Amino acid sequence: MLQLPITVTEVMEGLVEAFAKPENAVQERSTPRASGLSGCARQQAYDMAGIKHATDWGRNEMAFTQEQGRIAEDLTIAGIEQSGTVRVVNRQIELPEGSGYTGHPDG
């Protein structure tokens, strides 16, 4: 059996560090994030209170999935715009103050 010099957990932790964004840090919020609206109410309450997840594996896995989504978005937008039929605008609009939740309405 081949023994690798790095574990999957170390790769995932490295990904979190490599693509860390201030807006994704655990922090208190007065409203839930748009991306978490489909999650359970308990997790939303923990997130809004700025309580760190009990395990970092879920957060590390989420970071990997988020980066895959960003890459897929760029590829998809390039394909759409190359068709010459549609031009994509306002890709990263922020929800307005007082909307009841924060984030980007990309879901």
Short mmCIF file of N, CA and C in Angstrom, two decimals:
data_model
loop_
_atom_site.label_atom_id
_atom_site.label_comp_id
_atom_site.label_asym_id
_atom_site.label_seq_id
_atom_site.Cartn_x
_atom_site.Cartn_y
_atom_site.Cartn_z
N MET A 1 0.83 -1.18 0.00
CA MET A 1 0.00 0.00 0.00
C MET A 1 0.88 1.25 0.00
N LEU A 2 0.56 2.19 -0.84
CA LEU A 2 1.31 3.44 -0.95
C LEU A 2 0.98 4.35 0.23
N GLN A 3 1.98 4.82 0.92
CA GLN A 3 1.78 5.73 2.05
C GLN A 3 2.09 7.14 1.58
N LEU A 4 1.08 8.00 1.56
CA LEU A 4 1.27 9.38 1.12
C LEU A 4 1.82 10.24 2.25
N PRO A 5 2.59 11.29 1.93
CA PRO A 5 3.18 12.13 2.97
C PRO A 5 2.20 13.17 3.53
N ILE A 6 0.95 13.12 3.11
CA ILE A 6 -0.04 14.10 3.57
C ILE A 6 -1.40 13.40 3.67
N THR A 7 -2.20 13.85 4.61
CA THR A 7 -3.52 13.24 4.79
C THR A 7 -4.59 14.08 4.09
N VAL A 8 -5.74 13.49 3.89
CA VAL A 8 -6.87 14.21 3.30
C VAL A 8 -7.23 15.39 4.19
N THR A 9 -7.22 15.19 5.49
CA THR A 9 -7.55 16.27 6.42
C THR A 9 -6.58 17.44 6.26
N GLU A 10 -5.29 17.15 6.10
CA GLU A 10 -4.30 18.22 5.91
C GLU A 10 -4.53 18.97 4.61
N VAL A 11 -4.92 18.26 3.56
CA VAL A 11 -5.23 18.92 2.28
C VAL A 11 -6.42 19.85 2.46
N MET A 12 -7.48 19.35 3.12
CA MET A 12 -8.68 20.15 3.32
C MET A 12 -8.38 21.38 4.19
N GLU A 13 -7.59 21.20 5.24
CA GLU A 13 -7.21 22.33 6.09
C GLU A 13 -6.40 23.36 5.30
N GLY A 14 -5.53 22.88 4.42
CA GLY A 14 -4.75 23.78 3.56
C GLY A 14 -5.64 24.57 2.62
N LEU A 15 -6.66 23.92 2.11
CA LEU A 15 -7.60 24.60 1.22
C LEU A 15 -8.31 25.73 1.95
N VAL A 16 -8.73 25.47 3.17
CA VAL A 16 -9.40 26.50 3.97
C VAL A 16 -8.49 27.71 4.13
N GLU A 17 -7.22 27.48 4.42
CA GLU A 17 -6.27 28.58 4.60
C GLU A 17 -5.98 29.29 3.28
N ALA A 18 -5.83 28.53 2.20
CA ALA A 18 -5.49 29.12 0.90
C ALA A 18 -6.57 30.03 0.36
N PHE A 19 -7.83 29.70 0.63
CA PHE A 19 -8.94 30.47 0.08
C PHE A 19 -9.75 31.18 1.15
N ALA A 20 -9.16 31.46 2.29
CA ALA A 20 -9.87 32.11 3.39
C ALA A 20 -10.35 33.49 2.95
N LYS A 21 -11.60 33.79 3.25
CA LYS A 21 -12.18 35.09 2.97
C LYS A 21 -12.75 35.64 4.26
N PRO A 22 -12.55 36.93 4.55
CA PRO A 22 -13.05 37.49 5.80
C PRO A 22 -14.55 37.29 6.00
N GLU A 23 -15.32 37.37 4.94
CA GLU A 23 -16.77 37.23 5.06
C GLU A 23 -17.20 35.82 5.44
N ASN A 24 -16.31 34.84 5.27
CA ASN A 24 -16.64 33.47 5.62
C ASN A 24 -16.21 33.09 7.04
N ALA A 25 -15.56 34.01 7.74
CA ALA A 25 -15.11 33.73 9.10
C ALA A 25 -16.31 33.59 10.03
N VAL A 26 -16.14 32.79 11.08
CA VAL A 26 -17.19 32.65 12.08
C VAL A 26 -17.33 34.00 12.77
N GLN A 27 -18.54 34.54 12.77
CA GLN A 27 -18.79 35.85 13.37
C GLN A 27 -20.26 35.98 13.74
N GLU A 28 -20.53 36.86 14.70
CA GLU A 28 -21.92 37.11 15.07
C GLU A 28 -22.61 37.90 13.96
N ARG A 29 -23.87 37.56 13.70
CA ARG A 29 -24.67 38.26 12.69
C ARG A 29 -26.06 38.48 13.26
N SER A 30 -26.68 39.58 12.86
CA SER A 30 -28.04 39.84 13.35
C SER A 30 -29.09 39.15 12.49
N THR A 31 -28.69 38.72 11.31
CA THR A 31 -29.61 38.02 10.41
C THR A 31 -28.91 36.80 9.83
N PRO A 32 -29.65 35.79 9.40
CA PRO A 32 -29.01 34.61 8.81
C PRO A 32 -28.45 34.91 7.42
N ARG A 33 -27.50 34.11 6.99
CA ARG A 33 -26.93 34.24 5.64
C ARG A 33 -27.87 33.56 4.65
N ALA A 34 -27.99 34.13 3.46
CA ALA A 34 -28.85 33.56 2.43
C ALA A 34 -28.46 32.13 2.10
N SER A 35 -27.16 31.85 2.11
CA SER A 35 -26.70 30.51 1.75
C SER A 35 -27.07 29.46 2.81
N GLY A 36 -27.45 29.89 4.01
CA GLY A 36 -27.80 28.95 5.04
C GLY A 36 -29.29 28.80 5.29
N LEU A 37 -30.11 29.46 4.48
CA LEU A 37 -31.55 29.45 4.73
C LEU A 37 -32.17 28.06 4.64
N SER A 38 -31.57 27.17 3.87
CA SER A 38 -32.14 25.83 3.76
C SER A 38 -31.64 24.90 4.88
N GLY A 39 -30.73 25.39 5.70
CA GLY A 39 -30.21 24.59 6.80
C GLY A 39 -31.19 24.55 7.97
N CYS A 40 -30.86 23.75 8.96
CA CYS A 40 -31.75 23.63 10.11
C CYS A 40 -31.68 24.90 10.96
N ALA A 41 -32.78 25.17 11.66
CA ALA A 41 -32.89 26.38 12.47
C ALA A 41 -31.82 26.43 13.57
N ARG A 42 -31.50 25.29 14.16
CA ARG A 42 -30.49 25.25 15.22
C ARG A 42 -29.13 25.69 14.66
N GLN A 43 -28.75 25.16 13.49
CA GLN A 43 -27.45 25.53 12.92
C GLN A 43 -27.43 27.01 12.54
N GLN A 44 -28.54 27.53 12.03
CA GLN A 44 -28.61 28.96 11.72
C GLN A 44 -28.41 29.80 12.97
N ALA A 45 -29.02 29.40 14.08
CA ALA A 45 -28.87 30.12 15.34
C ALA A 45 -27.42 30.08 15.81
N TYR A 46 -26.77 28.91 15.71
CA TYR A 46 -25.36 28.81 16.08
C TYR A 46 -24.51 29.72 15.19
N ASP A 47 -24.78 29.68 13.90
CA ASP A 47 -24.01 30.51 12.97
C ASP A 47 -24.18 31.99 13.28
N MET A 48 -25.41 32.43 13.54
CA MET A 48 -25.67 33.83 13.83
C MET A 48 -25.02 34.26 15.14
N ALA A 49 -24.89 33.33 16.09
CA ALA A 49 -24.26 33.63 17.38
C ALA A 49 -22.74 33.58 17.29
N GLY A 50 -22.22 33.17 16.13
CA GLY A 50 -20.77 33.10 15.95
C GLY A 50 -20.14 31.92 16.65
N ILE A 51 -20.92 30.86 16.86
CA ILE A 51 -20.40 29.67 17.54
C ILE A 51 -19.73 28.78 16.51
N LYS A 52 -18.48 28.45 16.77
CA LYS A 52 -17.71 27.60 15.86
C LYS A 52 -18.28 26.19 15.84
N HIS A 53 -18.23 25.56 14.68
CA HIS A 53 -18.72 24.18 14.56
C HIS A 53 -17.93 23.25 15.48
N ALA A 54 -18.60 22.23 15.96
CA ALA A 54 -17.96 21.27 16.86
C ALA A 54 -16.79 20.57 16.17
N THR A 55 -16.91 20.35 14.89
CA THR A 55 -15.83 19.71 14.13
C THR A 55 -15.48 20.59 12.94
N ASP A 56 -14.21 20.68 12.64
CA ASP A 56 -13.79 21.49 11.50
C ASP A 56 -13.95 20.75 10.18
N TRP A 57 -14.17 19.42 10.23
CA TRP A 57 -14.28 18.68 8.98
C TRP A 57 -15.41 19.23 8.12
N GLY A 58 -16.58 19.49 8.71
CA GLY A 58 -17.69 20.04 7.95
C GLY A 58 -17.35 21.38 7.34
N ARG A 59 -16.68 22.23 8.08
CA ARG A 59 -16.29 23.55 7.58
C ARG A 59 -15.24 23.39 6.47
N ASN A 60 -14.30 22.47 6.65
CA ASN A 60 -13.28 22.24 5.62
C ASN A 60 -13.92 21.73 4.34
N GLU A 61 -14.85 20.79 4.49
CA GLU A 61 -15.55 20.26 3.33
C GLU A 61 -16.36 21.35 2.64
N MET A 62 -16.98 22.23 3.42
CA MET A 62 -17.76 23.33 2.86
C MET A 62 -16.85 24.27 2.05
N ALA A 63 -15.65 24.54 2.55
CA ALA A 63 -14.72 25.41 1.84
C ALA A 63 -14.35 24.81 0.49
N PHE A 64 -14.14 23.50 0.45
CA PHE A 64 -13.82 22.82 -0.81
C PHE A 64 -14.98 22.94 -1.79
N THR A 65 -16.20 22.71 -1.29
CA THR A 65 -17.39 22.81 -2.14
C THR A 65 -17.58 24.23 -2.65
N GLN A 66 -17.35 25.23 -1.80
CA GLN A 66 -17.48 26.63 -2.22
C GLN A 66 -16.51 26.96 -3.35
N GLU A 67 -15.27 26.50 -3.23
CA GLU A 67 -14.29 26.79 -4.28
C GLU A 67 -14.64 26.08 -5.57
N GLN A 68 -15.17 24.86 -5.48
CA GLN A 68 -15.63 24.17 -6.69
C GLN A 68 -16.74 24.98 -7.35
N GLY A 69 -17.64 25.52 -6.55
CA GLY A 69 -18.74 26.33 -7.09
C GLY A 69 -18.23 27.58 -7.78
N ARG A 70 -17.23 28.24 -7.20
CA ARG A 70 -16.66 29.44 -7.82
C ARG A 70 -16.03 29.12 -9.17
N ILE A 71 -15.31 28.00 -9.23
CA ILE A 71 -14.69 27.59 -10.49
C ILE A 71 -15.76 27.25 -11.52
N ALA A 72 -16.77 26.49 -11.09
CA ALA A 72 -17.86 26.11 -12.00
C ALA A 72 -18.61 27.35 -12.49
N GLU A 73 -18.79 28.33 -11.61
CA GLU A 73 -19.47 29.56 -12.02
C GLU A 73 -18.70 30.26 -13.13
N ASP A 74 -17.39 30.40 -12.96
CA ASP A 74 -16.57 31.05 -13.99
C ASP A 74 -16.66 30.30 -15.32
N LEU A 75 -16.59 28.98 -15.26
CA LEU A 75 -16.69 28.18 -16.49
C LEU A 75 -18.06 28.35 -17.16
N THR A 76 -19.11 28.31 -16.35
CA THR A 76 -20.46 28.45 -16.88
C THR A 76 -20.68 29.83 -17.50
N ILE A 77 -20.23 30.87 -16.81
CA ILE A 77 -20.38 32.24 -17.33
C ILE A 77 -19.63 32.38 -18.64
N ALA A 78 -18.42 31.84 -18.73
CA ALA A 78 -17.65 31.91 -19.97
C ALA A 78 -18.40 31.23 -21.11
N GLY A 79 -19.00 30.08 -20.85
CA GLY A 79 -19.76 29.38 -21.88
C GLY A 79 -20.99 30.16 -22.31
N ILE A 80 -21.70 30.72 -21.34
CA ILE A 80 -22.90 31.52 -21.65
C ILE A 80 -22.53 32.72 -22.50
N GLU A 81 -21.51 33.45 -22.08
CA GLU A 81 -21.14 34.67 -22.80
C GLU A 81 -20.53 34.37 -24.16
N GLN A 82 -19.82 33.25 -24.31
CA GLN A 82 -19.24 32.89 -25.59
C GLN A 82 -20.32 32.59 -26.62
N SER A 83 -21.49 32.18 -26.15
CA SER A 83 -22.59 31.89 -27.09
C SER A 83 -23.03 33.14 -27.85
N GLY A 84 -22.75 34.31 -27.26
CA GLY A 84 -23.12 35.55 -27.93
C GLY A 84 -24.59 35.90 -27.78
N THR A 85 -25.37 35.09 -27.12
CA THR A 85 -26.79 35.31 -26.97
C THR A 85 -27.13 36.10 -25.72
N VAL A 86 -26.42 35.82 -24.64
CA VAL A 86 -26.73 36.41 -23.34
C VAL A 86 -25.46 36.99 -22.74
N ARG A 87 -25.60 38.13 -22.08
CA ARG A 87 -24.49 38.73 -21.34
C ARG A 87 -24.87 38.69 -19.86
N VAL A 88 -24.00 38.16 -19.03
CA VAL A 88 -24.26 38.05 -17.60
C VAL A 88 -23.76 39.31 -16.90
N VAL A 89 -24.61 39.91 -16.08
CA VAL A 89 -24.25 41.12 -15.32
C VAL A 89 -24.59 40.92 -13.85
N ASN A 90 -24.00 41.72 -13.00
CA ASN A 90 -24.30 41.71 -11.56
C ASN A 90 -24.16 40.33 -10.94
N ARG A 91 -23.04 39.69 -11.17
CA ARG A 91 -22.84 38.33 -10.66
C ARG A 91 -22.77 38.26 -9.14
N GLN A 92 -22.24 39.24 -8.49
CA GLN A 92 -22.03 39.16 -7.04
C GLN A 92 -22.75 40.28 -6.30
N ILE A 93 -24.01 40.48 -6.64
CA ILE A 93 -24.75 41.52 -5.95
C ILE A 93 -24.97 41.14 -4.49
N GLU A 94 -24.98 42.12 -3.64
CA GLU A 94 -25.20 41.92 -2.20
C GLU A 94 -26.65 42.26 -1.90
N LEU A 95 -27.27 41.49 -1.05
CA LEU A 95 -28.64 41.78 -0.65
C LEU A 95 -28.68 43.11 0.09
N PRO A 96 -29.75 43.88 -0.08
CA PRO A 96 -29.82 45.20 0.55
C PRO A 96 -30.02 45.12 2.07
N GLU A 97 -29.61 46.18 2.78
CA GLU A 97 -29.84 46.27 4.22
C GLU A 97 -31.33 46.13 4.50
N GLY A 98 -31.66 45.46 5.58
CA GLY A 98 -33.05 45.32 5.98
C GLY A 98 -33.81 44.24 5.23
N SER A 99 -33.11 43.41 4.46
CA SER A 99 -33.80 42.38 3.68
C SER A 99 -34.20 41.17 4.52
N GLY A 100 -33.75 41.09 5.76
CA GLY A 100 -34.09 39.96 6.61
C GLY A 100 -33.01 38.90 6.66
N TYR A 101 -32.08 38.96 5.74
CA TYR A 101 -30.93 38.06 5.73
C TYR A 101 -29.82 38.72 4.92
N THR A 102 -28.61 38.22 5.05
CA THR A 102 -27.46 38.83 4.38
C THR A 102 -26.86 37.86 3.38
N GLY A 103 -25.99 38.35 2.55
CA GLY A 103 -25.29 37.47 1.60
C GLY A 103 -25.60 37.81 0.17
N HIS A 104 -25.42 36.81 -0.67
CA HIS A 104 -25.63 36.93 -2.11
C HIS A 104 -26.78 36.02 -2.52
N PRO A 105 -27.72 36.51 -3.30
CA PRO A 105 -28.87 35.69 -3.71
C PRO A 105 -28.56 34.77 -4.88
N ASP A 106 -27.43 34.08 -4.80
CA ASP A 106 -27.01 33.24 -5.92
C ASP A 106 -27.61 31.84 -5.89
N GLY A 107 -28.25 31.48 -4.81
CA GLY A 107 -28.81 30.14 -4.71
C GLY A 107 -30.11 30.04 -5.47
#
